Amino acid sequence: MKRDGLMRVFETLLEAYGEQGWWPGSSPLEIIVGAILTQRTTWENASRGIERLADSGLLSIEGLARASEETVAAAVRPSGCFRSKARKLKAFAARVEDRYGGDLDRLLDLPTPALRQELLDIYGIGPETADAVLLYAASRPAFVVDAYARRLLERLGVLRGEERYDEVQQVLTEAFPEDVSLFGEFHALIVRHGKARCRSRPSCGDCPLAAECCYVVREGRRSPWKCASIVDA
Ligand code: SF4
């Protein structure tokens, strides 16, 4: 039911912003570290933490596992919540060392349901981070449901706003073919749109989705029109 509407949203965003080429990171470990460091902060702050880990020789499973929590925390300080993020990074590295002999590929080679569960069992990894790892580090078709996605889908009338994480993910998964690059590109486009226009106070003037958005703000007022357009597509 929502399939055509969501595909149209994807195509409209792709035409407006072009391919995003996410996720930044030159290796699966860098992507995973970035997914943890970007929790509750911007990508810019997360990437400063990654750079400092690399400069300190800590951007490896062994490096993270051997270093003290204080040393890791000092390196990732620019990413904010640095003590808890250091604990999370060390918990991840310890899991890879303890169960996979330090071989990250062995973890990432698990079947998708087992890999997702293993990630969720690690301290500091919730569904959003686990799915970012699945999608961008392990190339599995997992939609990342973040705050940008929820906000956009609510404004487009796809969500009511009370759906659980897995319910939102199911809506997205059912709307598209299982295509890792499409899932990754759509998530990246949603983030780009969320930063460029669909912010908490949206800039709707030249929004490419305005024609079918229930929330569109014109002249300082929300318009109550066409709220069913995406849902009924
Ligand atoms: S019209 Fe406004 S609220 Fe709707 S998607 Fe565009 S920026 Fe967001």
Tab-separated table of C-alpha atoms and ligand atoms in Angstrom:
chain	number	residue	atom	x	y	z
A	1	MET	CA	0.000	0.000	0.000
A	2	LYS	CA	2.772	2.438	0.909
A	3	ARG	CA	5.256	0.978	-1.505
A	4	ASP	CA	4.775	3.341	-4.453
A	5	GLY	CA	4.636	6.384	-2.192
A	6	LEU	CA	7.866	5.540	-0.384
A	7	MET	CA	9.652	4.670	-3.615
A	8	ARG	CA	8.551	8.063	-4.951
A	9	VAL	CA	9.999	9.733	-1.836
A	10	PHE	CA	13.299	7.926	-2.404
A	11	GLU	CA	13.426	8.905	-6.074
A	12	THR	CA	12.506	12.522	-5.313
A	13	LEU	CA	15.228	12.833	-2.676
A	14	LEU	CA	17.752	11.141	-4.951
A	15	GLU	CA	16.967	13.575	-7.739
A	16	ALA	CA	17.158	16.546	-5.365
A	17	TYR	CA	20.370	15.669	-3.520
A	18	GLY	CA	22.147	13.114	-5.706
A	19	GLU	CA	23.907	9.972	-4.490
A	20	GLN	CA	25.319	10.399	-0.987
A	21	GLY	CA	27.867	7.550	-1.059
A	22	TRP	CA	27.588	6.702	2.623
A	23	TRP	CA	28.794	5.531	5.140
A	24	PRO	CA	32.002	7.455	5.792
A	25	GLY	CA	34.732	5.086	6.927
A	26	SER	CA	37.498	3.215	5.213
A	27	SER	CA	37.079	-0.141	6.968
A	28	PRO	CA	34.338	-2.107	8.733
A	29	LEU	CA	35.956	-1.331	12.101
A	30	GLU	CA	36.029	2.395	11.341
A	31	ILE	CA	32.359	2.233	10.364
A	32	ILE	CA	31.484	0.425	13.601
A	33	VAL	CA	33.506	2.839	15.741
A	34	GLY	CA	31.799	5.718	13.902
A	35	ALA	CA	28.353	4.213	14.514
A	36	ILE	CA	29.065	4.176	18.262
A	37	LEU	CA	30.724	7.591	18.411
A	38	THR	CA	27.959	9.308	16.444
A	39	GLN	CA	25.354	8.367	19.041
A	40	ARG	CA	23.822	11.602	20.395
A	41	THR	CA	26.170	13.835	18.434
A	42	THR	CA	27.011	15.014	14.936
A	43	TRP	CA	29.083	13.062	12.475
A	44	GLU	CA	31.700	15.844	12.598
A	45	ASN	CA	32.261	15.253	16.322
A	46	ALA	CA	32.314	11.485	15.818
A	47	SER	CA	34.898	11.745	13.060
A	48	ARG	CA	37.201	13.808	15.285
A	49	GLY	CA	37.065	10.952	17.790
A	50	ILE	CA	37.919	8.437	15.056
A	51	GLU	CA	40.866	10.551	13.920
A	52	ARG	CA	42.216	10.810	17.456
A	53	LEU	CA	41.853	7.058	17.987
A	54	ALA	CA	43.805	6.481	14.777
A	55	ASP	CA	46.471	9.028	15.757
A	56	SER	CA	46.863	7.253	19.129
A	57	GLY	CA	47.240	3.828	17.517
A	58	LEU	CA	43.962	2.658	19.064
A	59	LEU	CA	41.868	2.110	15.943
A	60	SER	CA	42.041	-1.676	16.017
A	61	ILE	CA	40.322	-4.411	17.991
A	62	GLU	CA	43.557	-5.137	19.818
A	63	GLY	CA	44.280	-1.467	20.458
A	64	LEU	CA	40.825	-0.823	21.917
A	65	ALA	CA	40.879	-4.006	23.977
A	66	ARG	CA	44.365	-3.384	25.456
A	67	ALA	CA	44.057	0.344	26.206
A	68	SER	CA	42.587	1.494	29.489
A	69	GLU	CA	39.097	2.969	29.469
A	70	GLU	CA	40.611	6.313	30.487
A	71	THR	CA	42.978	6.293	27.508
A	72	VAL	CA	40.165	5.531	25.063
A	73	ALA	CA	37.935	8.141	26.728
A	74	ALA	CA	40.618	10.809	26.327
A	75	ALA	CA	40.917	10.001	22.626
A	76	VAL	CA	37.169	10.146	21.922
A	77	ARG	CA	36.507	13.207	24.062
A	78	PRO	CA	35.449	15.381	21.053
A	79	SER	CA	32.590	12.941	20.387
A	80	GLY	CA	30.831	13.790	23.655
A	81	CYS	CA	29.619	11.327	26.349
A	82	PHE	CA	33.217	10.175	26.060
A	83	ARG	CA	33.360	7.969	29.155
A	84	SER	CA	30.325	5.911	28.187
A	85	LYS	CA	31.440	5.761	24.549
A	86	ALA	CA	34.867	4.513	25.642
A	87	ARG	CA	33.133	1.801	27.679
A	88	LYS	CA	31.050	0.855	24.623
A	89	LEU	CA	34.072	0.684	22.332
A	90	LYS	CA	35.934	-1.480	24.806
A	91	ALA	CA	32.894	-3.734	25.271
A	92	PHE	CA	32.714	-4.234	21.514
A	93	ALA	CA	36.434	-4.981	21.207
A	94	ALA	CA	36.292	-7.371	24.166
A	95	ARG	CA	33.427	-9.302	22.541
A	96	VAL	CA	35.364	-9.679	19.292
A	97	GLU	CA	38.453	-10.793	21.189
A	98	ASP	CA	36.645	-13.189	23.525
A	99	ARG	CA	34.325	-14.900	21.054
A	100	TYR	CA	35.998	-14.431	17.675
A	101	GLY	CA	39.693	-14.474	18.528
A	102	GLY	CA	39.971	-10.774	17.653
A	103	ASP	CA	38.881	-11.461	14.052
A	104	LEU	CA	36.176	-8.921	13.161
A	105	ASP	CA	35.415	-10.717	9.881
A	106	ARG	CA	34.354	-13.809	11.808
A	107	LEU	CA	31.767	-11.736	13.654
A	108	LEU	CA	30.585	-9.963	10.502
A	109	ASP	CA	30.262	-13.281	8.653
A	110	LEU	CA	27.508	-14.511	10.980
A	111	PRO	CA	24.063	-14.964	9.409
A	112	THR	CA	22.072	-11.727	9.633
A	113	PRO	CA	19.694	-12.639	12.519
A	114	ALA	CA	22.571	-14.063	14.602
A	115	LEU	CA	24.782	-11.061	13.854
A	116	ARG	CA	22.047	-8.600	14.802
A	117	GLN	CA	21.392	-10.449	18.069
A	118	GLU	CA	25.105	-10.625	18.852
A	119	LEU	CA	25.452	-6.883	18.296
A	120	LEU	CA	22.393	-6.136	20.436
A	121	ASP	CA	23.891	-8.223	23.251
A	122	ILE	CA	26.939	-5.941	23.434
A	123	TYR	CA	26.850	-3.086	25.924
A	124	GLY	CA	25.956	0.226	24.257
A	125	ILE	CA	24.620	-1.162	20.984
A	126	GLY	CA	20.904	-0.618	20.449
A	127	PRO	CA	18.781	-1.331	17.369
A	128	GLU	CA	19.786	1.822	15.473
A	129	THR	CA	23.525	1.236	15.932
A	130	ALA	CA	23.164	-2.492	15.245
A	131	ASP	CA	21.355	-1.797	11.990
A	132	ALA	CA	23.924	0.805	10.933
A	133	VAL	CA	26.609	-1.846	11.474
A	134	LEU	CA	24.590	-4.476	9.591
A	135	LEU	CA	23.944	-2.174	6.661
A	136	TYR	CA	27.202	-0.295	6.265
A	137	ALA	CA	29.849	-2.595	7.778
A	138	ALA	CA	28.362	-6.012	6.913
A	139	SER	CA	26.400	-5.103	3.735
A	140	ARG	CA	23.115	-6.579	4.978
A	141	PRO	CA	19.712	-5.176	4.019
A	142	ALA	CA	18.718	-3.523	7.316
A	143	PHE	CA	16.949	-0.178	7.417
A	144	VAL	CA	18.346	2.243	9.980
A	145	VAL	CA	15.472	3.892	11.811
A	146	ASP	CA	16.854	7.100	13.251
A	147	ALA	CA	15.286	10.344	14.415
A	148	TYR	CA	15.516	11.839	10.909
A	149	ALA	CA	13.595	8.910	9.417
A	150	ARG	CA	10.898	8.974	12.066
A	151	ARG	CA	10.391	12.734	11.713
A	152	LEU	CA	10.166	12.636	7.935
A	153	LEU	CA	7.855	9.618	7.825
A	154	GLU	CA	5.565	11.157	10.422
A	155	ARG	CA	5.397	14.399	8.492
A	156	LEU	CA	4.633	12.554	5.277
A	157	GLY	CA	1.785	10.732	7.002
A	158	VAL	CA	3.418	7.297	6.769
A	159	LEU	CA	3.706	6.942	10.567
A	160	ARG	CA	1.389	7.996	13.349
A	161	GLY	CA	4.302	8.581	15.712
A	162	GLU	CA	3.711	5.830	18.228
A	163	GLU	CA	5.254	2.925	16.293
A	164	ARG	CA	8.027	0.859	17.847
A	165	TYR	CA	11.441	0.635	16.176
A	166	ASP	CA	10.720	-2.751	14.616
A	167	GLU	CA	7.331	-1.582	13.318
A	168	VAL	CA	8.908	1.370	11.508
A	169	GLN	CA	11.581	-0.896	10.110
A	170	GLN	CA	8.938	-3.314	8.848
A	171	VAL	CA	7.096	-0.507	7.028
A	172	LEU	CA	10.311	0.429	5.227
A	173	THR	CA	11.425	-3.130	4.561
A	174	GLU	CA	8.083	-4.049	2.996
A	175	ALA	CA	8.157	-1.004	0.728
A	176	PHE	CA	11.411	-1.812	-1.056
A	177	PRO	CA	13.188	-4.759	-2.629
A	178	GLU	CA	16.007	-6.186	-0.476
A	179	ASP	CA	18.761	-4.039	-1.898
A	180	VAL	CA	21.670	-3.057	0.353
A	181	SER	CA	22.736	-0.073	-1.744
A	182	LEU	CA	19.156	1.242	-1.951
A	183	PHE	CA	18.683	0.901	1.821
A	184	GLY	CA	21.984	2.670	2.460
A	185	GLU	CA	21.282	5.413	-0.037
A	186	PHE	CA	17.760	6.051	1.270
A	187	HIS	CA	18.985	6.368	4.847
A	188	ALA	CA	21.725	8.743	3.750
A	189	LEU	CA	19.251	10.832	1.734
A	190	ILE	CA	16.861	11.048	4.676
A	191	VAL	CA	19.688	12.308	6.889
A	192	ARG	CA	20.720	14.827	4.221
A	193	HIS	CA	17.139	16.055	3.865
A	194	GLY	CA	16.709	16.169	7.636
A	195	LYS	CA	19.734	18.420	7.955
A	196	ALA	CA	19.072	20.545	4.876
A	197	ARG	CA	15.329	21.141	5.111
A	198	CYS	CA	13.256	18.834	7.293
A	199	ARG	CA	14.700	20.086	10.569
A	200	SER	CA	12.691	20.332	13.789
A	201	ARG	CA	11.645	23.756	12.419
A	202	PRO	CA	11.415	22.794	8.766
A	203	SER	CA	12.323	24.914	5.798
A	204	CYS	CA	9.523	23.911	3.434
A	205	GLY	CA	9.770	26.713	0.878
A	206	ASP	CA	11.635	24.782	-1.794
A	207	CYS	CA	11.209	21.257	-0.398
A	208	PRO	CA	10.952	18.671	-3.185
A	209	LEU	CA	8.455	16.698	-1.061
A	210	ALA	CA	6.188	19.624	-0.230
A	211	ALA	CA	3.495	18.642	-2.750
A	212	GLU	CA	2.626	15.529	-0.782
A	213	CYS	CA	3.644	16.379	2.768
A	214	CYS	CA	1.025	16.658	5.500
A	215	TYR	CA	3.185	18.903	7.626
A	216	VAL	CA	4.319	21.457	5.068
A	217	VAL	CA	4.721	24.880	6.638
A	218	ARG	CA	3.747	27.820	4.457
A	219	GLU	CA	3.845	31.425	5.609
A	220	GLY	CA	4.506	30.258	9.144
A	221	ARG	CA	1.478	27.931	9.292
A	222	ARG	CA	1.081	24.208	8.837
A	223	SER	CA	-1.205	23.163	6.011
A	224	PRO	CA	-3.736	20.433	6.794
A	225	TRP	CA	-4.022	19.261	3.203
A	226	LYS	CA	-3.224	16.045	1.357
A	227	CYS	CA	-2.378	14.151	4.518
A	228	ALA	CA	-3.221	10.794	2.994
A	229	SER	CA	-1.240	11.098	-0.229
A	230	ILE	CA	1.710	8.868	0.687
A	231	VAL	CA	-0.232	6.424	2.831
A	232	ASP	CA	-2.855	5.886	0.165
A	233	ALA	CA	-0.439	5.686	-2.731
B	1	SF4	S1	7.501	20.003	3.229
B	1	SF4	FE1	8.584	20.647	5.102
B	1	SF4	S2	7.910	19.209	6.711
B	1	SF4	FE2	7.400	18.295	4.698
B	1	SF4	S3	9.149	17.005	4.159
B	1	SF4	FE3	9.526	19.013	3.251
B	1	SF4	S4	10.754	20.145	4.780
B	1	SF4	FE4	9.811	18.374	5.811
